[in-house]
Short mmCIF file of C-alpha atoms in Angstrom, two decimals:
data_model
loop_
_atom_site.label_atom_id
_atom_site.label_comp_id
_atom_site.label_asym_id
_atom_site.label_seq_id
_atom_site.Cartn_x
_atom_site.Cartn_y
_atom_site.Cartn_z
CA UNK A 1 77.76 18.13 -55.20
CA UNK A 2 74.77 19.79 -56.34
CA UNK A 3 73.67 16.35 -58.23
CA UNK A 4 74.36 14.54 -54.80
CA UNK A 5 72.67 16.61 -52.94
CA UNK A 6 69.41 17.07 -54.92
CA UNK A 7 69.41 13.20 -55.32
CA UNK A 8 69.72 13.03 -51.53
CA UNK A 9 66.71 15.55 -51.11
CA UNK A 10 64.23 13.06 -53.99
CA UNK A 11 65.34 9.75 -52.25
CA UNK A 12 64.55 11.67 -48.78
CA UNK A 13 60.97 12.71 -50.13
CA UNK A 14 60.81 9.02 -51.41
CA UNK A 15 61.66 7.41 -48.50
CA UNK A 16 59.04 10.21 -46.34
CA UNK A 17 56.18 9.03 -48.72
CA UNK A 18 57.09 5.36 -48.15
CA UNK A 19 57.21 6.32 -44.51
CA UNK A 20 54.25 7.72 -44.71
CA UNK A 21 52.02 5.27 -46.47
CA UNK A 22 53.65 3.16 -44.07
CA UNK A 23 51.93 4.96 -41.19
CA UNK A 24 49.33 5.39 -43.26
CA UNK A 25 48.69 1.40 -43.97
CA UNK A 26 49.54 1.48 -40.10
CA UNK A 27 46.74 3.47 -38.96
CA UNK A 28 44.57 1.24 -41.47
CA UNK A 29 45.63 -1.14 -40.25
CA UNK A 30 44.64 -0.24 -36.46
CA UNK A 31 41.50 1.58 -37.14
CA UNK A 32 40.14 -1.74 -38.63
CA UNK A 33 41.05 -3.90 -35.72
CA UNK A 34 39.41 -0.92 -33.52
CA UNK A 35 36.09 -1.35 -35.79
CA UNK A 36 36.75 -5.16 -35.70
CA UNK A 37 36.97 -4.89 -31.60
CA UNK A 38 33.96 -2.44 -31.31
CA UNK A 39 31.56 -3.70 -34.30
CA UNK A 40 33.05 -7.22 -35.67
CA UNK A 41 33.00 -8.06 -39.57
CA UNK A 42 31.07 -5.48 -41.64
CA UNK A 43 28.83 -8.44 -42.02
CA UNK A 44 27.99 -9.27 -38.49
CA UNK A 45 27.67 -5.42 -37.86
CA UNK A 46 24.76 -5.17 -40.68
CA UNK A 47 22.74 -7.93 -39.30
CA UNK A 48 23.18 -6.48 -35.85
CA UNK A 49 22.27 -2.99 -36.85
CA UNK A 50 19.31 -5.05 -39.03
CA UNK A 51 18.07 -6.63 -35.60
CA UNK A 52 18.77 -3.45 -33.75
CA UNK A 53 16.22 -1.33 -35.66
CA UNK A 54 13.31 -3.62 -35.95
CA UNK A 55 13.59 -3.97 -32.07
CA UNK A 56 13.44 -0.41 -31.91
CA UNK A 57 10.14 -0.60 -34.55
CA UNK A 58 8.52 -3.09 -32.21
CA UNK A 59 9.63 -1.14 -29.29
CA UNK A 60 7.26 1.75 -30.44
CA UNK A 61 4.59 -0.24 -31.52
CA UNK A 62 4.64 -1.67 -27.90
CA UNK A 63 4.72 2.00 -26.22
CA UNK A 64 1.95 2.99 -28.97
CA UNK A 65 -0.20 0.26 -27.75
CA UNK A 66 0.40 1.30 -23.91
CA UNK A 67 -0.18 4.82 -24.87
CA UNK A 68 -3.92 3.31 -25.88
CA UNK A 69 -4.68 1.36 -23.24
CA UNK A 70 -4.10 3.43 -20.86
CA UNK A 71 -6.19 6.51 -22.65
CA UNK A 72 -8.78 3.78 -22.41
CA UNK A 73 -8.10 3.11 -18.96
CA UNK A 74 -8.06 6.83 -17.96
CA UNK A 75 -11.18 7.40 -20.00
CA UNK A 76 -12.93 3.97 -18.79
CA UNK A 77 -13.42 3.02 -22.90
CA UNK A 78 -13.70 0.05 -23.95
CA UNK A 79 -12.44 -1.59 -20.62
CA UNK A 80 -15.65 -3.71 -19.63
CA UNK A 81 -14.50 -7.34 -19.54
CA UNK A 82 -17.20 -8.86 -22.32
CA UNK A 83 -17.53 -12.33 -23.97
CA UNK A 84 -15.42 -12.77 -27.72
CA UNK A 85 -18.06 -11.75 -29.73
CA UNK A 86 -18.07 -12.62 -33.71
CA UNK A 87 -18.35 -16.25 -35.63
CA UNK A 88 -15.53 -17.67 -33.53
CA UNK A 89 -16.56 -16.57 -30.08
CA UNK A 90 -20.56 -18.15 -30.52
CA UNK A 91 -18.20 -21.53 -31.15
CA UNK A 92 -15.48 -21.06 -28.52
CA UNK A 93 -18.78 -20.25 -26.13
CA UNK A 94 -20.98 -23.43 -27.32
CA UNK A 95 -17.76 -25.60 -26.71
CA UNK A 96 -17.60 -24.00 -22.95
CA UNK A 97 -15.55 -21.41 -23.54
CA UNK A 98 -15.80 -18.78 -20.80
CA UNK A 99 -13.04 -16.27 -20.79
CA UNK A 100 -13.96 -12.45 -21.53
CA UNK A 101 -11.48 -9.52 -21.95
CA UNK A 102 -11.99 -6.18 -23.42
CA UNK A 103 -10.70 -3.62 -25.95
CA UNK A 104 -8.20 -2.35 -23.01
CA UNK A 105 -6.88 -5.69 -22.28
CA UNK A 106 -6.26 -6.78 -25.65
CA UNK A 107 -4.74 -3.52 -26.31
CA UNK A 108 -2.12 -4.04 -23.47
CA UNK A 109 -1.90 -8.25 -24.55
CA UNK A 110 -0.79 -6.50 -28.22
CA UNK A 111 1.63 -3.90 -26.41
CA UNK A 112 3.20 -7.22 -24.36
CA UNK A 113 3.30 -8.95 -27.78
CA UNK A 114 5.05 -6.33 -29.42
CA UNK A 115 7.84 -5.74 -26.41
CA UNK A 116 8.67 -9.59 -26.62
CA UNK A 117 8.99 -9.22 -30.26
CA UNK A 118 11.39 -6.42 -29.17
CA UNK A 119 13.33 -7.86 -27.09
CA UNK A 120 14.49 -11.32 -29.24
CA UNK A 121 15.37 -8.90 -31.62
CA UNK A 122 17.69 -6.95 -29.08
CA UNK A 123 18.94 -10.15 -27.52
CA UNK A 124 19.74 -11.29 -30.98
CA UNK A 125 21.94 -8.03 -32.03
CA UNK A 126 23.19 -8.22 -28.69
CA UNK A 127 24.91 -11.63 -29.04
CA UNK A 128 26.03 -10.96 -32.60
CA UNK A 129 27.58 -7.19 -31.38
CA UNK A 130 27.98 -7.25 -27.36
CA UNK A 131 29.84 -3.67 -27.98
CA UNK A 132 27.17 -1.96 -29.45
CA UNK A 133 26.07 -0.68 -25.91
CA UNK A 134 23.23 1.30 -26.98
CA UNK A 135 21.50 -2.04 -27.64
CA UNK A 136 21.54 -2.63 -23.94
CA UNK A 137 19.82 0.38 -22.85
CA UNK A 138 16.83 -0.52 -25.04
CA UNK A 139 17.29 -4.12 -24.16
CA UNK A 140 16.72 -3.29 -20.23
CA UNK A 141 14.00 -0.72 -21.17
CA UNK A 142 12.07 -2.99 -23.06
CA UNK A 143 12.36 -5.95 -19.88
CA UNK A 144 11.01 -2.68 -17.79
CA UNK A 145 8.02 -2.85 -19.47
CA UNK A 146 7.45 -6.18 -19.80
CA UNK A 147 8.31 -6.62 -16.06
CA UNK A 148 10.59 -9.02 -16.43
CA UNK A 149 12.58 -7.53 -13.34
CA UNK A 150 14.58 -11.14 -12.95
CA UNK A 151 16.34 -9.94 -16.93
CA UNK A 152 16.68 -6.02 -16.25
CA UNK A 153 18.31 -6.57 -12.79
CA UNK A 154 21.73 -8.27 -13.99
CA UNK A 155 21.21 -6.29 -17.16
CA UNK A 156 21.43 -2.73 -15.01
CA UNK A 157 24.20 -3.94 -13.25
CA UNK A 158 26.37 -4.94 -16.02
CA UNK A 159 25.17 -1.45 -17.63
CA UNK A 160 26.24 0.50 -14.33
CA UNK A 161 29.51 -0.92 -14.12
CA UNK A 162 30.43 0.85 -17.06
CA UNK A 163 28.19 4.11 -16.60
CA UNK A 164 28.22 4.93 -13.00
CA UNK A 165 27.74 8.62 -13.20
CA UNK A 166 24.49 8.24 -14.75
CA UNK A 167 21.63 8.79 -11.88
CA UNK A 168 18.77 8.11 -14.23
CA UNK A 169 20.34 4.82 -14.37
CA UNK A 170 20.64 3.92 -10.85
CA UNK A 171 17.36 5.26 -9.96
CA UNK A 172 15.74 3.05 -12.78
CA UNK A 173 17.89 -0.27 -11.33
CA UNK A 174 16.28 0.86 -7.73
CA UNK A 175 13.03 0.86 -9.54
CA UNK A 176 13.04 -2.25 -11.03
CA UNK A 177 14.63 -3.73 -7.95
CA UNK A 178 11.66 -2.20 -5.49
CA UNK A 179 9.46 -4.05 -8.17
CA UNK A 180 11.18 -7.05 -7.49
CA UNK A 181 10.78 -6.37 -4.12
CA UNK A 182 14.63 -6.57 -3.55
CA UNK A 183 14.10 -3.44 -1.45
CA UNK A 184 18.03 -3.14 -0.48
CA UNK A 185 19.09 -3.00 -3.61
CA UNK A 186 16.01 -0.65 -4.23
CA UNK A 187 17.12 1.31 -1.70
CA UNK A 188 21.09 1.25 -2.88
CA UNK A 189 19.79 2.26 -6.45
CA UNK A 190 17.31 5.53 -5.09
CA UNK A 191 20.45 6.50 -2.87
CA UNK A 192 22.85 6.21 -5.64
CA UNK A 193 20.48 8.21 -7.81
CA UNK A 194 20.17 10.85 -5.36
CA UNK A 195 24.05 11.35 -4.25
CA UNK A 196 25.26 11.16 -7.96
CA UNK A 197 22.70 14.29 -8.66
CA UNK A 198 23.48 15.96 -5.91
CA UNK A 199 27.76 15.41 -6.75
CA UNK A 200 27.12 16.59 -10.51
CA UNK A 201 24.85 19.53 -9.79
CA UNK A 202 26.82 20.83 -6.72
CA UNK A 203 23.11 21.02 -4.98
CA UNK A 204 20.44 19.31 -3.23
CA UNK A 205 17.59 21.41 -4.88
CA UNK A 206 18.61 19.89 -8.37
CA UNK A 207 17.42 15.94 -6.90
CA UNK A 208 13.68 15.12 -8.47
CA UNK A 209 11.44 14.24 -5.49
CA UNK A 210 10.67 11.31 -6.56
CA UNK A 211 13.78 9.64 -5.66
CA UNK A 212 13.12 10.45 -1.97
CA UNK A 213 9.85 9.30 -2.61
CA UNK A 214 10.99 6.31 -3.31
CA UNK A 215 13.65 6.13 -1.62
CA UNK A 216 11.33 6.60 1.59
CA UNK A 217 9.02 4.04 0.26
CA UNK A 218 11.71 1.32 0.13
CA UNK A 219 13.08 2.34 3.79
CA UNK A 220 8.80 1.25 4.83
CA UNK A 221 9.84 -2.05 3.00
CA UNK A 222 12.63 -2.85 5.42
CA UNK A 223 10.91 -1.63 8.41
CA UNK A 224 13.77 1.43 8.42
CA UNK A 225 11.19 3.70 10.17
CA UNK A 226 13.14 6.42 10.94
CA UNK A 227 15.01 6.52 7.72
CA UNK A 228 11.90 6.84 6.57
CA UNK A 229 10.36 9.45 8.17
CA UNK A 230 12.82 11.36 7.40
CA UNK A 231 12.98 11.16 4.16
CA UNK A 232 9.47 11.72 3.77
CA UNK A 233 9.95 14.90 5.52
CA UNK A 234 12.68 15.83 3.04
CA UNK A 235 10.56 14.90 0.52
CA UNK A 236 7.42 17.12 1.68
CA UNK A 237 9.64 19.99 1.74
CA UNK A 238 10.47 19.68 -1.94
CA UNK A 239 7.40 18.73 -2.93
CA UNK A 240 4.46 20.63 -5.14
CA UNK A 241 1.49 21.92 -3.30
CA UNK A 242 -0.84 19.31 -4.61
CA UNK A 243 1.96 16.11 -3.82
CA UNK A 244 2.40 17.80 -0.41
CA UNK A 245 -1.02 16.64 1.49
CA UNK A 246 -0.46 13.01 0.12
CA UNK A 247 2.87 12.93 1.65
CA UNK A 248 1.53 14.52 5.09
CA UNK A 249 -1.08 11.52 5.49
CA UNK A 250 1.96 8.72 4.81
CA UNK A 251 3.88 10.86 7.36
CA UNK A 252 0.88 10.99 9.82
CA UNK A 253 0.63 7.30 9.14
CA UNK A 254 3.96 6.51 10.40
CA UNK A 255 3.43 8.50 13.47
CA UNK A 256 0.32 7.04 14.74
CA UNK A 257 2.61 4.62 16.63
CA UNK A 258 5.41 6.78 16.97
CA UNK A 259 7.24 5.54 13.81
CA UNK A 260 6.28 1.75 14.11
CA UNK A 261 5.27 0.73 11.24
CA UNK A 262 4.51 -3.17 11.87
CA UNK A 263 1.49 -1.95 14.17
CA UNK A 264 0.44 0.13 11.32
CA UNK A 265 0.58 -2.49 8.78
CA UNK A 266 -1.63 -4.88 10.65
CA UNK A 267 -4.44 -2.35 11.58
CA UNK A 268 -4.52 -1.77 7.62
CA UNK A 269 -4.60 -5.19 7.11
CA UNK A 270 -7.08 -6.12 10.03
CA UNK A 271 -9.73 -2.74 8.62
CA UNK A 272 -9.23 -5.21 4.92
CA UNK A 273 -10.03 -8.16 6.61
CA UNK A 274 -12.79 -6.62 8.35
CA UNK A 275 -14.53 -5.31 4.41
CA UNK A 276 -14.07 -8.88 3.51
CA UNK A 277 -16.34 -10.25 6.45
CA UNK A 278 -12.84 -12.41 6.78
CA UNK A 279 -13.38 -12.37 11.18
CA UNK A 280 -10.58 -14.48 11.85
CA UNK A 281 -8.20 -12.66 9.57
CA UNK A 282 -9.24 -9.80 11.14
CA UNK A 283 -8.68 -10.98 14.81
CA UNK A 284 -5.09 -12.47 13.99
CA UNK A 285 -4.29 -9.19 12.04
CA UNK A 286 -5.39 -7.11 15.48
CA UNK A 287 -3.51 -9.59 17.48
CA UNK A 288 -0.54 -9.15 15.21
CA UNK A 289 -0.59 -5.54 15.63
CA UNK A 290 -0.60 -5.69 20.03
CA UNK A 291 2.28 -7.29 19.77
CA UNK A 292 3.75 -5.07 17.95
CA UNK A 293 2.72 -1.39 18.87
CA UNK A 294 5.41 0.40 20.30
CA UNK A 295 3.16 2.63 22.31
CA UNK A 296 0.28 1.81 24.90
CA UNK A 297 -2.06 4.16 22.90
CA UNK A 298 -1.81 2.17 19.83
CA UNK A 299 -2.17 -1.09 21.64
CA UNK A 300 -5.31 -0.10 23.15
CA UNK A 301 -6.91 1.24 19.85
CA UNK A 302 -6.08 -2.35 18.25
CA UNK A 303 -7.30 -4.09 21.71
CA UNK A 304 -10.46 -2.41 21.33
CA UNK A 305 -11.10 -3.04 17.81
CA UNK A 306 -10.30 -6.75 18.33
CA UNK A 307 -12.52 -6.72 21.10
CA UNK A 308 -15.90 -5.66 18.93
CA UNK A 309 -14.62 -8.46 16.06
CA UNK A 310 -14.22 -11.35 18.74
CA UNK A 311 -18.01 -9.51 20.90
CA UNK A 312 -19.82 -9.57 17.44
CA UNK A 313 -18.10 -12.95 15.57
CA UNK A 314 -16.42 -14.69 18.10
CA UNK A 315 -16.48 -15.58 21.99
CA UNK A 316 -18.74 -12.23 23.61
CA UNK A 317 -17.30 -12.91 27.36
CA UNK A 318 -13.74 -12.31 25.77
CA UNK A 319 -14.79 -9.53 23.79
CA UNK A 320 -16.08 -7.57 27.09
CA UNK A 321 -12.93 -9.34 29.15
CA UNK A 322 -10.89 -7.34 27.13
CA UNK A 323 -12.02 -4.20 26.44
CA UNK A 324 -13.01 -4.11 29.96
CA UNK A 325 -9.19 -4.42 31.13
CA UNK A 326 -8.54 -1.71 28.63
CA UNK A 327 -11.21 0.87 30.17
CA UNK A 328 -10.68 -0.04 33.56
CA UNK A 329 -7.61 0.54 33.12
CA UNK A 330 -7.77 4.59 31.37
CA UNK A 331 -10.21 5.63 33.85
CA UNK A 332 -11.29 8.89 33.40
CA UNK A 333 -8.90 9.34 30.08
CA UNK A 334 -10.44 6.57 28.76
CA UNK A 335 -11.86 7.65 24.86
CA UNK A 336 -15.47 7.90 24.67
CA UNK A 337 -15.67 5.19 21.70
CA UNK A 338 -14.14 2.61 23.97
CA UNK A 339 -16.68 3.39 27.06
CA UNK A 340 -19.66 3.43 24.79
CA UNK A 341 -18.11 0.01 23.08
CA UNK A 342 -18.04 -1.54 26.45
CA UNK A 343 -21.30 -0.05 28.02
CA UNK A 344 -22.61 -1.57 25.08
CA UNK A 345 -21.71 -4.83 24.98
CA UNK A 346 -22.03 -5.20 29.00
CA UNK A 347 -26.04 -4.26 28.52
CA UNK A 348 -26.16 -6.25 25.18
CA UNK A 349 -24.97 -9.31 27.02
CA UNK A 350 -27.29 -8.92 30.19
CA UNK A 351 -30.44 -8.39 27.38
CA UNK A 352 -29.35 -12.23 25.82
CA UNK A 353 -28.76 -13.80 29.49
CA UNK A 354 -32.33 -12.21 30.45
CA UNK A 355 -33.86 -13.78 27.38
CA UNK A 356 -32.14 -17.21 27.47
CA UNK A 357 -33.53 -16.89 31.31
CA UNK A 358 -30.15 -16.23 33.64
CA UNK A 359 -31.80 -13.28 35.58
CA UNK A 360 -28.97 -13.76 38.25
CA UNK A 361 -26.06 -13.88 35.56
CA UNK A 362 -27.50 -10.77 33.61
CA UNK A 363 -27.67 -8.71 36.68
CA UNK A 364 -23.83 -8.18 36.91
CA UNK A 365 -23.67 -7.03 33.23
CA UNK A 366 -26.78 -4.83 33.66
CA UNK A 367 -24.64 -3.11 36.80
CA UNK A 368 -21.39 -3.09 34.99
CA UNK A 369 -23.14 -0.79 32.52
CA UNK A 370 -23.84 1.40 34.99
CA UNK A 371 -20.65 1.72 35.98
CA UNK A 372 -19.24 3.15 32.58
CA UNK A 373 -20.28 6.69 31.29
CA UNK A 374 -21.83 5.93 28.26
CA UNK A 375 -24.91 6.59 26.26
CA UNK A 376 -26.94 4.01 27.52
CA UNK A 377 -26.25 4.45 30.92
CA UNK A 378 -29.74 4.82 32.30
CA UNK A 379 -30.80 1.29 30.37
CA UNK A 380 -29.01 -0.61 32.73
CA UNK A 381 -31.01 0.68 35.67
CA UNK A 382 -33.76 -0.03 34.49
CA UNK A 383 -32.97 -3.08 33.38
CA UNK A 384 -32.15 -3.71 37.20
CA UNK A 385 -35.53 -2.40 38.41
CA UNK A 386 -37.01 -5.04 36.55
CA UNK A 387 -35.22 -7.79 37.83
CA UNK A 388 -35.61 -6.64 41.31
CA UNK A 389 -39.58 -6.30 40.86
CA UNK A 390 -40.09 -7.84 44.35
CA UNK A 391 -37.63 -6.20 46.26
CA UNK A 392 -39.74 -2.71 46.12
CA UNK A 393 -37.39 0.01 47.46
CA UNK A 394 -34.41 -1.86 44.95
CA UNK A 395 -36.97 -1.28 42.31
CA UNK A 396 -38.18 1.97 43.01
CA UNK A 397 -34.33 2.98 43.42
CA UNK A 398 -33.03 2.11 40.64
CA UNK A 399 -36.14 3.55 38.18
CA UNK A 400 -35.38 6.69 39.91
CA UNK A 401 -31.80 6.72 39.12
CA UNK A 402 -32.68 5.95 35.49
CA UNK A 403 -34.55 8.56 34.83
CA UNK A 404 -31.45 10.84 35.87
CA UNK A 405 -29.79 9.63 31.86
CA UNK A 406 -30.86 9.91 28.99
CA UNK A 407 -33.10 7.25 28.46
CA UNK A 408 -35.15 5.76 25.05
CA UNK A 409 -39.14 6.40 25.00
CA UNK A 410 -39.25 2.61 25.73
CA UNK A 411 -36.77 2.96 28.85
CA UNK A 412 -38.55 5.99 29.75
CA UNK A 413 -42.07 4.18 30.15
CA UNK A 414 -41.17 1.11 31.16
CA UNK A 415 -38.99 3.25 33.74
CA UNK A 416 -42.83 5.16 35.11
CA UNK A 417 -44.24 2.14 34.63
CA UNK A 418 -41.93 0.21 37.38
CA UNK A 419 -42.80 3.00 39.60
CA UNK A 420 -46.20 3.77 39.52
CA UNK A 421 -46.41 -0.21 40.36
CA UNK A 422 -44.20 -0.12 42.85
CA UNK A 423 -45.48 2.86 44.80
CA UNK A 424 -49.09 1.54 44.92
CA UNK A 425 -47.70 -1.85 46.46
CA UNK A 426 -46.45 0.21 49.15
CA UNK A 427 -49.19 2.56 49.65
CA UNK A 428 -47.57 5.95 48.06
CA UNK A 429 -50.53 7.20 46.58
CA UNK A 430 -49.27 10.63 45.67
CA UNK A 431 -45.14 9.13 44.07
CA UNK A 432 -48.17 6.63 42.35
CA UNK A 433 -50.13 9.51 40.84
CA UNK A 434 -47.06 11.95 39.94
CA UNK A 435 -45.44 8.90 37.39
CA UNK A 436 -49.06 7.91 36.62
CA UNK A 437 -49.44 11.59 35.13
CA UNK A 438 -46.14 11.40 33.96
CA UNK A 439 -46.73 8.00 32.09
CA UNK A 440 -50.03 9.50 30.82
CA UNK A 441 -48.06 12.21 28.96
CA UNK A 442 -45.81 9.90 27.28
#
């Protein structure tokens, strides 16, 4: 019994070891098809690996070469565009050759030379081990430098399905997609970013400002102004004391048409236009912009800058048409700038119809002028004295009523000098003598 009993005890411990090299080949067994599943052969998973860390070499070679450039850049070394110099570059120039770079550019053509080199070499280990995720993140980094925003798009994506809770991650795909100018994807990236941060952290304060920076910027993109603003705001009150006065001029740009942006966007591009000497540009960029401001106030600050383009480079009877409407219109609230723009161009205009001989047509400019409260007010009577030479008291009236404004030394003589003539062709001897002294002092 004792026998049977120890002989059932061996052939149990037998048959537990046989079990358990069983489980033991088992779990072999299993852990290679895992590895086989997540790596492939040993063989594959080598080369991969091989592939994955020369990408990674020429990865930092590329961000060594940025790093360069852009101390260059930031230094303003070596970034003059010159002529190849050397053996080669006298030939290349004899046989017409004309292109010039600098240390700076070739730096950054190296960097781009070294980030393609990267990323065959992370494509490659990619194919031969599409589980080795790591690969990916370098993969889409290295297409984010080289800006290839059409490869690190789909590449995000496929990366985000799988790592959602990442925000660093869905703020880079919004990057890359504001790049692309995709801006609602941009804009579904920054928001991502921003909500995932704020669900991890358990607080707003813990969300870097510059994904509502961007996040702003993107709503501009899609003409979202009050998403905008808004998050601008958000943004200034998070921001550091030095980012703080950059965001209060976007912020005042939005606002100078009460949050319509379009209006905004032309007068920027018409003021370009306008630097260029490109007239027409700038006339259909102020044209642009009237029908788009929101308020009157904008759409009289753009009519009045469209009319001094078309006065000065265009049609000059449209020019004063239509800032005339404009100040005619305002009255007494009309801004200065626009009543001296259009006093202006009403004596301006009578000066060329006197000279190309219209007396008769340049009298109604010279007594528009009058009518507008500018700084050359007082011209335009005089200017109307002189036409009305013969008709004595129109003459003497008018040179009287000059001399009431502020008036140039020129304006001011000829202004005595209208009198003084006109008083001794009606026998005022004494009016004669006080401008004749008065003419004698200028």
């Amino acid at each position: 019994m004792t026998m049977n009993r120890t002989m059932t005890y061996l052939l149990a411990i037998l048959m537990a070891g046989s079990l358990a090299l069983a489980q033991d080949q088992q779990s072999q067994q299993e852990a290679d098809s895992l590895a086989k599943l997540l790596f492939g052969s040993e063989r594959t998973e080598d080369q991969a690996t091989s592939l994955f860390e020369h990408g990674k070499e020429d990865f930092n070679a590329g961000e060594e070469f940025l790093k360069e450039a852009n101390a260059m850049r930031s230094s303003g070394t070596d970034t003059t565009m010159k002529s190849r110099g050397g053996v080669f570059g006298l030939i290349g120039q004899a046989m017409g050759d004309t292109t010039k770079s600098s240390k700076e550019l070739d730096t950054r053509k190296r960097a781009m030379s070294s980030f393609k080199s990267a990323a065959k070499n992370f494509e490659r280990a990619l194919a031969k081990q599409p589980e080795m995720k790591e690969i990916e993140l370098w993969l889409v980094a290295t297409y984010d430098r080289m800006e290839d925003w059409d490869k690190s798009l789909p590449l995000y994506r496929e990366i985000l399905n799988e790592r959602q809770g990442e925000d660093n991650l869905w703020f880079a795909y919004g990057y890359a997609a504001f790049q692309a100018k995709q801006y609602d994807k941009a804009i579904t990236g920054f928001d991502q970013a921003m909500r995932i941060k704020e669900l991890v952290t358990g607080t707003q304060d813990s969300i870097p400002n510059t994904y509502r920076l961007y996040l702003a910027e993107a709503y501009l993109k899609t003409y979202q102004d009050g998403n905008a603003l808004k998050m601008y705001t958000l943004a200034q009150e998070n921001a550091t004391p030095e980012d703080s006065a950059e965001i209060q001029k976007t912020i005042d740009w939005m606002k100078w048409d009460e949050g319509g942006i379009a209006a905004a966007e032309y007068r920027d591009a018409a003021y370009a236009a306008e630097a260029k000497e490109d007239w027409n540009a700038a006339r259909e960029a102020y044209v642009g912009g009237i029908s788009a401001a929101r308020t009157i106030k904008a759409r009289d600050y753009l009519t009045w800058r469209l009319s001094l383009v078309t006065y000065n480079h265009g049609n000059k009877t449209e020019g004063i048409q239509r800032l005339g409407e404009v100040v005619n219109r305002l009255g007494a609230e009309c801004p200065k700038d626009y009543q001296d723009s259009y006093g202006r161009m009403l004596y301006a205009y009578g000066q060329d119809l006197v000279a190309n001989g219209d007396r008769r047509g340049a009298l109604e400019y010279f007594l528009n002028s009058t009518k507008v409260p500018w700084e050359g007010q007082g011209g335009g009577f005089v200017s109307i004295a002189q036409i009305a030479s013969n008709d004595l008291a129109q003459s003497i009236e008018n040179a009287e009523r000059a001399l009431a404004y502020p008036l140039t030394p020129d304006q001011r003589k000829k202004a005595y000098e209208i009198l003084v003539t006109s008083y001794r062709s009606k026998g005022q001897w004494d009016e004669m003598k006080k401008y004749q002294a008065l003419l004698g002092g200028e």
